[in-house]
């Protein structure tokens, strides 16, 4: 009976930590999905603008959005190009969440200080990136309106209007 009583607080602490990890992962998954979709749509918009002969300022805006989304994606999932060469790169938010969640995965022991620190850093960094991602999406909507005004051909995600 003594072991059960001493393990219960540890198991509860472990459960609470896993609940926090799960909530952060959900936010991370949503941010990643939104960022991947934005990258794809920005690339399509940039190609359409280039092929349409529209004002060069639209290309500049699309290029700026592309640079911003690449920076956000690098923070979310790391520098994939350098990772292919096994270059030493700082851990991404995704890496930190993985490290926090994977150690002692089948244990009822409380999380280690390292796991807690990795989660805290990942959550803090994600909290920094989410407003940037939201602002980028809003700026992209403005670019799409400018594309409509300029007569740039339809791109994925833009709802055409019949005038």
Tab-separated table of C-alpha atoms in Angstrom:
chain	number	residue	atom	x	y	z
A	1	UNK	CA	0.000	0.000	0.000
A	2	UNK	CA	2.923	2.358	0.685
A	3	UNK	CA	4.158	2.179	-2.946
A	4	UNK	CA	0.721	2.969	-4.366
A	5	UNK	CA	0.417	6.053	-2.200
A	6	UNK	CA	3.847	7.375	-3.236
A	7	UNK	CA	3.260	6.656	-6.935
A	8	UNK	CA	-0.120	8.388	-7.156
A	9	UNK	CA	1.229	11.959	-6.937
A	10	UNK	CA	3.916	11.117	-9.507
A	11	UNK	CA	1.328	9.628	-11.862
A	12	UNK	CA	-0.908	12.666	-11.455
A	13	UNK	CA	2.009	15.003	-12.195
A	14	UNK	CA	2.865	12.901	-15.271
A	15	UNK	CA	-0.750	13.027	-16.463
A	16	UNK	CA	-0.877	16.824	-16.081
A	17	UNK	CA	2.377	17.187	-18.006
A	18	UNK	CA	1.074	14.972	-20.828
A	19	UNK	CA	-2.111	17.067	-20.923
A	20	UNK	CA	0.007	20.234	-21.382
A	21	UNK	CA	2.098	18.541	-24.083
A	22	UNK	CA	-1.085	17.467	-25.872
A	23	UNK	CA	-2.514	21.004	-25.844
A	24	UNK	CA	0.756	22.460	-27.155
A	25	UNK	CA	0.957	19.795	-29.851
A	26	UNK	CA	-2.591	20.604	-30.992
A	27	UNK	CA	-1.636	24.258	-31.344
A	28	UNK	CA	1.598	23.278	-33.099
A	29	UNK	CA	-0.237	20.983	-35.523
A	30	UNK	CA	-2.714	23.742	-36.353
A	31	UNK	CA	0.055	26.287	-36.850
A	32	UNK	CA	2.018	23.885	-39.058
A	33	UNK	CA	-1.022	23.120	-41.186
A	34	UNK	CA	-1.830	26.803	-41.569
A	35	UNK	CA	1.789	27.657	-42.396
A	36	UNK	CA	2.087	24.852	-44.973
A	37	UNK	CA	-1.150	25.962	-46.637
A	38	UNK	CA	-0.017	29.590	-46.618
A	39	UNK	CA	3.332	28.651	-48.181
A	40	UNK	CA	1.613	26.739	-50.961
A	41	UNK	CA	-0.865	29.549	-51.639
A	42	UNK	CA	1.850	32.222	-51.565
A	43	UNK	CA	3.937	30.235	-54.063
A	44	UNK	CA	0.935	29.864	-56.382
A	45	UNK	CA	0.135	33.572	-56.057
A	46	UNK	CA	3.725	34.538	-56.829
A	47	UNK	CA	3.743	32.387	-59.976
A	48	UNK	CA	0.382	33.798	-61.098
A	49	UNK	CA	1.564	37.367	-60.559
A	50	UNK	CA	4.797	36.726	-62.475
A	51	UNK	CA	2.923	35.104	-65.356
A	52	UNK	CA	0.277	37.822	-65.501
A	53	UNK	CA	2.615	40.749	-66.032
A	54	UNK	CA	0.968	42.591	-63.142
A	55	UNK	CA	2.641	45.429	-61.272
A	56	UNK	CA	6.080	44.431	-59.934
A	57	UNK	CA	5.051	45.676	-56.492
A	58	UNK	CA	2.733	42.651	-56.243
A	59	UNK	CA	5.690	40.351	-56.889
A	60	UNK	CA	7.660	42.208	-54.214
A	61	UNK	CA	4.789	41.747	-51.751
A	62	UNK	CA	4.553	38.028	-52.569
A	63	UNK	CA	8.327	37.640	-52.208
A	64	UNK	CA	8.202	39.362	-48.813
A	65	UNK	CA	5.384	37.060	-47.670
A	66	UNK	CA	7.349	34.073	-48.926
A	67	UNK	CA	10.387	35.099	-46.854
A	68	UNK	CA	8.198	35.563	-43.770
A	69	UNK	CA	6.479	32.180	-44.114
A	70	UNK	CA	9.837	30.463	-44.639
A	71	UNK	CA	11.108	32.032	-41.428
A	72	UNK	CA	8.012	30.907	-39.504
A	73	UNK	CA	8.274	27.374	-40.908
A	74	UNK	CA	11.966	27.241	-39.981
A	75	UNK	CA	11.061	28.103	-36.380
A	76	UNK	CA	8.233	25.557	-36.327
A	77	UNK	CA	10.018	22.583	-37.874
A	78	UNK	CA	13.679	23.549	-38.237
A	79	UNK	CA	15.962	24.155	-41.173
A	80	UNK	CA	15.204	21.099	-43.284
A	81	UNK	CA	17.924	21.815	-45.847
A	82	UNK	CA	20.695	21.999	-43.252
A	83	UNK	CA	19.169	19.013	-41.466
A	84	UNK	CA	19.697	16.893	-44.582
A	85	UNK	CA	23.416	17.558	-44.229
A	86	UNK	CA	23.391	16.776	-40.495
A	87	UNK	CA	24.421	20.352	-39.802
A	88	UNK	CA	24.245	21.504	-36.221
A	89	UNK	CA	21.115	23.655	-36.049
A	90	UNK	CA	19.154	24.969	-33.087
A	91	UNK	CA	16.203	22.768	-32.089
A	92	UNK	CA	12.889	23.707	-33.650
A	93	UNK	CA	9.642	24.008	-31.730
A	94	UNK	CA	8.648	20.607	-33.097
A	95	UNK	CA	11.971	19.097	-31.954
A	96	UNK	CA	11.523	20.442	-28.445
A	97	UNK	CA	7.989	19.071	-28.206
A	98	UNK	CA	9.237	15.689	-29.368
A	99	UNK	CA	12.033	15.692	-26.768
A	100	UNK	CA	9.617	16.721	-24.038
A	101	UNK	CA	7.065	14.060	-24.909
A	102	UNK	CA	9.261	11.120	-25.830
A	103	UNK	CA	11.457	10.607	-22.771
A	104	UNK	CA	9.920	8.198	-20.264
A	105	UNK	CA	6.895	7.836	-22.512
A	106	UNK	CA	5.655	4.655	-20.840
A	107	UNK	CA	6.547	5.735	-17.337
A	108	UNK	CA	4.341	7.028	-14.567
A	109	UNK	CA	7.231	9.034	-13.156
A	110	UNK	CA	6.908	12.810	-13.190
A	111	UNK	CA	8.570	14.635	-16.086
A	112	UNK	CA	12.228	15.464	-15.771
A	113	UNK	CA	13.418	19.047	-15.500
A	114	UNK	CA	14.755	18.737	-19.054
A	115	UNK	CA	11.359	17.640	-20.344
A	116	UNK	CA	9.656	20.493	-18.530
A	117	UNK	CA	12.204	22.980	-19.862
A	118	UNK	CA	11.831	21.724	-23.438
A	119	UNK	CA	8.053	22.061	-23.178
A	120	UNK	CA	8.267	25.539	-21.679
A	121	UNK	CA	10.632	26.750	-24.408
A	122	UNK	CA	8.507	25.170	-27.156
A	123	UNK	CA	5.322	26.727	-25.785
A	124	UNK	CA	6.983	30.146	-25.430
A	125	UNK	CA	8.423	30.029	-28.947
A	126	UNK	CA	5.104	28.872	-30.391
A	127	UNK	CA	3.375	31.747	-28.605
A	128	UNK	CA	5.816	34.105	-30.385
A	129	UNK	CA	5.175	32.589	-33.811
A	130	UNK	CA	1.366	32.410	-33.737
A	131	UNK	CA	0.813	36.203	-33.943
A	132	UNK	CA	3.351	36.371	-36.780
A	133	UNK	CA	1.456	33.647	-38.626
A	134	UNK	CA	-1.883	35.387	-38.085
A	135	UNK	CA	-0.450	38.690	-39.324
A	136	UNK	CA	1.007	36.973	-42.385
A	137	UNK	CA	-2.374	35.419	-43.229
A	138	UNK	CA	-4.031	38.840	-42.973
A	139	UNK	CA	-1.341	40.408	-45.171
A	140	UNK	CA	-1.800	37.614	-47.702
A	141	UNK	CA	-5.529	38.350	-47.850
A	142	UNK	CA	-4.634	41.944	-48.733
A	143	UNK	CA	-2.329	40.700	-51.475
A	144	UNK	CA	-5.112	38.513	-52.854
A	145	UNK	CA	-7.468	41.513	-52.965
A	146	UNK	CA	-4.794	43.464	-54.838
A	147	UNK	CA	-4.400	40.502	-57.212
A	148	UNK	CA	-8.153	40.542	-57.876
A	149	UNK	CA	-8.025	44.268	-58.587
A	150	UNK	CA	-5.040	43.780	-60.929
A	151	UNK	CA	-6.787	40.960	-62.802
A	152	UNK	CA	-4.281	38.284	-61.843
A	153	UNK	CA	-5.606	34.832	-62.827
A	154	UNK	CA	-7.300	32.640	-60.232
A	155	UNK	CA	-5.119	30.838	-57.665
A	156	UNK	CA	-6.027	28.101	-55.168
A	157	UNK	CA	-7.987	29.383	-52.218
A	158	UNK	CA	-9.235	32.512	-53.952
A	159	UNK	CA	-12.933	32.544	-54.625
A	160	UNK	CA	-13.543	33.949	-58.074
A	161	UNK	CA	-16.108	36.652	-58.592
A	162	UNK	CA	-18.212	36.943	-61.706
A	163	UNK	CA	-18.698	40.573	-62.692
